Amino acid sequence: MASGHSRSTSRQDDDPVTAKPSWHGSTQSTRKVNTILSAMKSNHFEISREDTSVMLACLTDYWLPITSRSTMPPALGPSLDYKFIEQQSSVLNSAFEFDGQHYNLDKNASLPEGKKLPRTIEYKKTLGQGHFGYVAQVSDKNGRTYALKVIPRKTQHADAREQMRMVKQEIEVLRKVDHVHCIKFVGSYTDAKSIGIIVNPAADCNLAKFLSHFDHKNEDQYMVLASFFGSLASALEYLHYDLRIRHKDIKPQNILVKGENVMLADFGISLDWSENTHSTTKQEVSRSPVYCSPEAARDEPRNSRSDIWSLGCVFLEMTAVIHAQPFKYVQNILESHGSRNFRDCPDGIEEVIASLRKIDPEDRHLPLDWVEQMLKMKKTDRWTSAVLRDEIHKSRGQSDLSFCGTCCEEHKPRSPTSSPVVAPTMTGDEIGADTSDDLNKAEKSLEKAELHSATKNGWQTVTLIRREDSPSNWIPANLVDSCKLEVWPNKEQSHLALEGQHFTSSEYVKLTFTVGGGQVLKCDFWVAPVTAPLNSLIWNTSAP
């Protein structure tokens, strides 16, 4: 029987500053930084292990080039700063290539005037701009067009560290994305003044503009818009189940239209880098207050169903246009109820749905059925993205419009009995038998553990029950909520039999917790219902 896999280390090793990595222990994201440090040592520049640890903890290759001491870690001395800045020229690139890699550009790689872009990138026009920088349409030497996001670099170390953390996260996620209804990563670069991220394609417009300029006299446009429902559901299911990430910022402005194709963009990590906040909730709410979920606004734990809420808001606006109403139709009704924010206007949402149901033809009301399941105030009542896509797929032939994109035509529903994509280490086995003997075993194995949570304190003391006979790990939902842990959906279910009661779960969390001696373990835990008689973690100690 499979279970969540654990990985043992020490808590100190979790902190890269105190982990004291080997001089030659290069990782992919610090390969060039290590090369610079090795070159400095070869040139008889003395660097302590402590300074090496600080450098590798604070800097990644995405930082290069560094041109100012203020950007370097403040714990280092000026001589080390200057020597590092001087030595980095040996690892910089002289030109950017459109090959999916990240380039660290030297001063000769970019044009000295105009937009000061890399010489291999031809600027066409600005597509949008804001506090973060700007997005431009650009082309390569063969005339292929792309979208380039340019972000001015922060110069103070604390600001730069947060910015580069987000840059690294965004680029590494974009590299994994491979779906017809998601933008594709082309390449990225860092130069002395800015960070550039290039994606394909350069869209014709975003969904907000598409809906605002919708031609209600053109029946072909109705067909295109209808196909967007299935396409967006397919893209979101891909993010949730295949990549195991939340989008976090679904809104019409982050949905791009190119010809008859629709694509998700900015997967919730492309923050407004002019604002340095460490609160994920504040970031989500401040970016898109109109579309953010009720739980995000209340600073409660979010999961993939928070994306479902946001997409449900977008679907309602799309449905209004399908019913020959203007794009602002939904917003106008919500504002008549006192707010533009969907989460604040449940009565407004009901009025919109009721009014659209009165408009013929009735076979175009199908999206309203989906929206009602997506805009449940309680997140656990909402559909998952897999259920949403299945329901849209089932709608084929029920309307004069096809709500499935080309990807939906080949769609095969995820079977609850098949191996889950999200958490392949989890099984649907029951945890022990309903006997007092099992409970006695559990009581004898009680001990204290520390669970790493998303709260300010970071670690929370909990009771740990070691169960060698348990085929899977469990955590009660109330503990998940109090620690504000990220919850993920799973297509396969697991069952818990304990104290005469049976519980079923199709959600899990990824935990980091410590046991005796400071040993740190990382593994997946099924989420038991809040009513389960558990105040502790149940851990399968036989997991590797």
Phi, psi and omega in degrees: 000133182274160176208179178296131180279142179247156179229125186264139174203198174242157182296324180299323181293341178290338180265110184295340180289324183260359184286343180050066182294155177298147180303323182261015182276056183294140169248170184300324185275352179233020183300314181289324177298317177297322179298318179296315180297320178296320179295321178297319179293321178296331179271019174067026173270121186279125178232126180286161177297325179297315179295322177298316180297319179298315181300312184288336177282327188262333187244145168234174181298337180296340181286336189281136006275150172253128185244356183224142177298331182295340180275340181286157177303131185294342182285348183271157179277162183298323181295321178292319178302307184297320181294320179296314180298321180292321187282340189291344181302335183289344183246003181277157182260146181268350181203151175266139176237149180272067187231020176081008181255168173258133182245137174256106193266138175277177187292341181271354184279342184247155177290141183282346185234175178066227180284351178056042178275164174306145185299334182277357180250126179259121179286134178252301180195161177274129181265335180181160179206161181192198181296330184288339187138228179209162175244131183234152169273128182227171177219160175266186184292342179266003177088002177288134185261148180217173172253132180242124173260124181247123182241122176299139182282145171282148183254333178276141190302314183299316178293317182295324181295317178294318180297314182290331174298317180290322178298312180301317181296315182296314182296318182291328174289314181302324180297332182277337188287127178213082183213141185299336181251028172227147177296156183245140180284133180250323181168173180207164179206159170233132169236189187297331187249338189211169174241134180238134177234123184250130179231163179236134005261176166277109189290160174290321180190174172266173185295327179300315179291321179301315181288325180293327182253023183296134180265100184289351178268354183256105183295332178297326179293325176299319180297318180295312181298320180300321181293340181295332181300306180293324181296315181290322177296321178297316180296319181291320176300320179299315179297317185288315190262329182266318179262345179059046175230152171267151176284312175078352183209051180282124177198163183303328181289339179258016175241122187256148179240127176228107185064238178256012180256146178238143186219140171282141177225168178049079186285054172070007181237355177275074185286163171286100188287002173281346180249115179261090178238145182259008181261114179300319181297313180299323179296314183296316183288317184291330180289314187218069182298330182295321189254355184287152186286160178301320183291326177293319180294330181269006181059041176255164180302137178248159172214196184298337179288347173292324173296323180299319177301310183298317179293327176298322176298315179295317179301322181294320177293321177296320181294323177299318179292322175302329179268025173065027176257156179290160181304325183279001183304312182294313182299322180297319179290318179299317181296330177292344176260008171107356182200152174275345184280125181303318186297336182270357188229060178300324178292323177295320177298316179298320180295319179300311182297316181297319181292323180288330178292342179277352184264128177280159359278152184294332183290355174265008179275353184308315180301334179294325176297319179292317181300320180300327179278340181272332185257041171284135182295326178270122189297328181291345178274349183279154173296156167276168179294329178292318178295318179302312181295321178299317182294321178294320178298321180291343185283354183303132179086357182264359182213161175288347176253144175264118181272005178259135171280182180299328179294327182288332181298331180260012187289134171242120182303145176288121182281133178299339182264355180276167180295126183291144177281327188289312184224079187296347181275354183265147178236171180261022182285158176276154182262095175071182179254165182273075182224155178292334179298320178298318181293323177297320178300319182294316183298325181287345185252018181288140173203170179268144176219165176243125182257128178280123183240174180271008180279172184298325183289337175085311181236141180229132181284130180225168174269136180246128176253116177276127182226098179293335182274358182277125179282351181206165182262150183223148174219137180288148183297328180294327177288324175300315181293316183293330179268357179055052182272149178285130181251137183240146178279155176220133182289337178263147181256156172234157186234142180238124175248117185205131178051044175077005180238152179241136181230147180237142179220144173233022179229153180214165175233157177256113189254148166240122181215158180249149174237188185310138179084006178082011179292130180258131179236148179229123177199173182268143178231132171293147179264115177277149179304153184298338180277356180295143182282060182231135172234029188204174172272138169254121189238129177278103185285351180275356179294145181292000000 
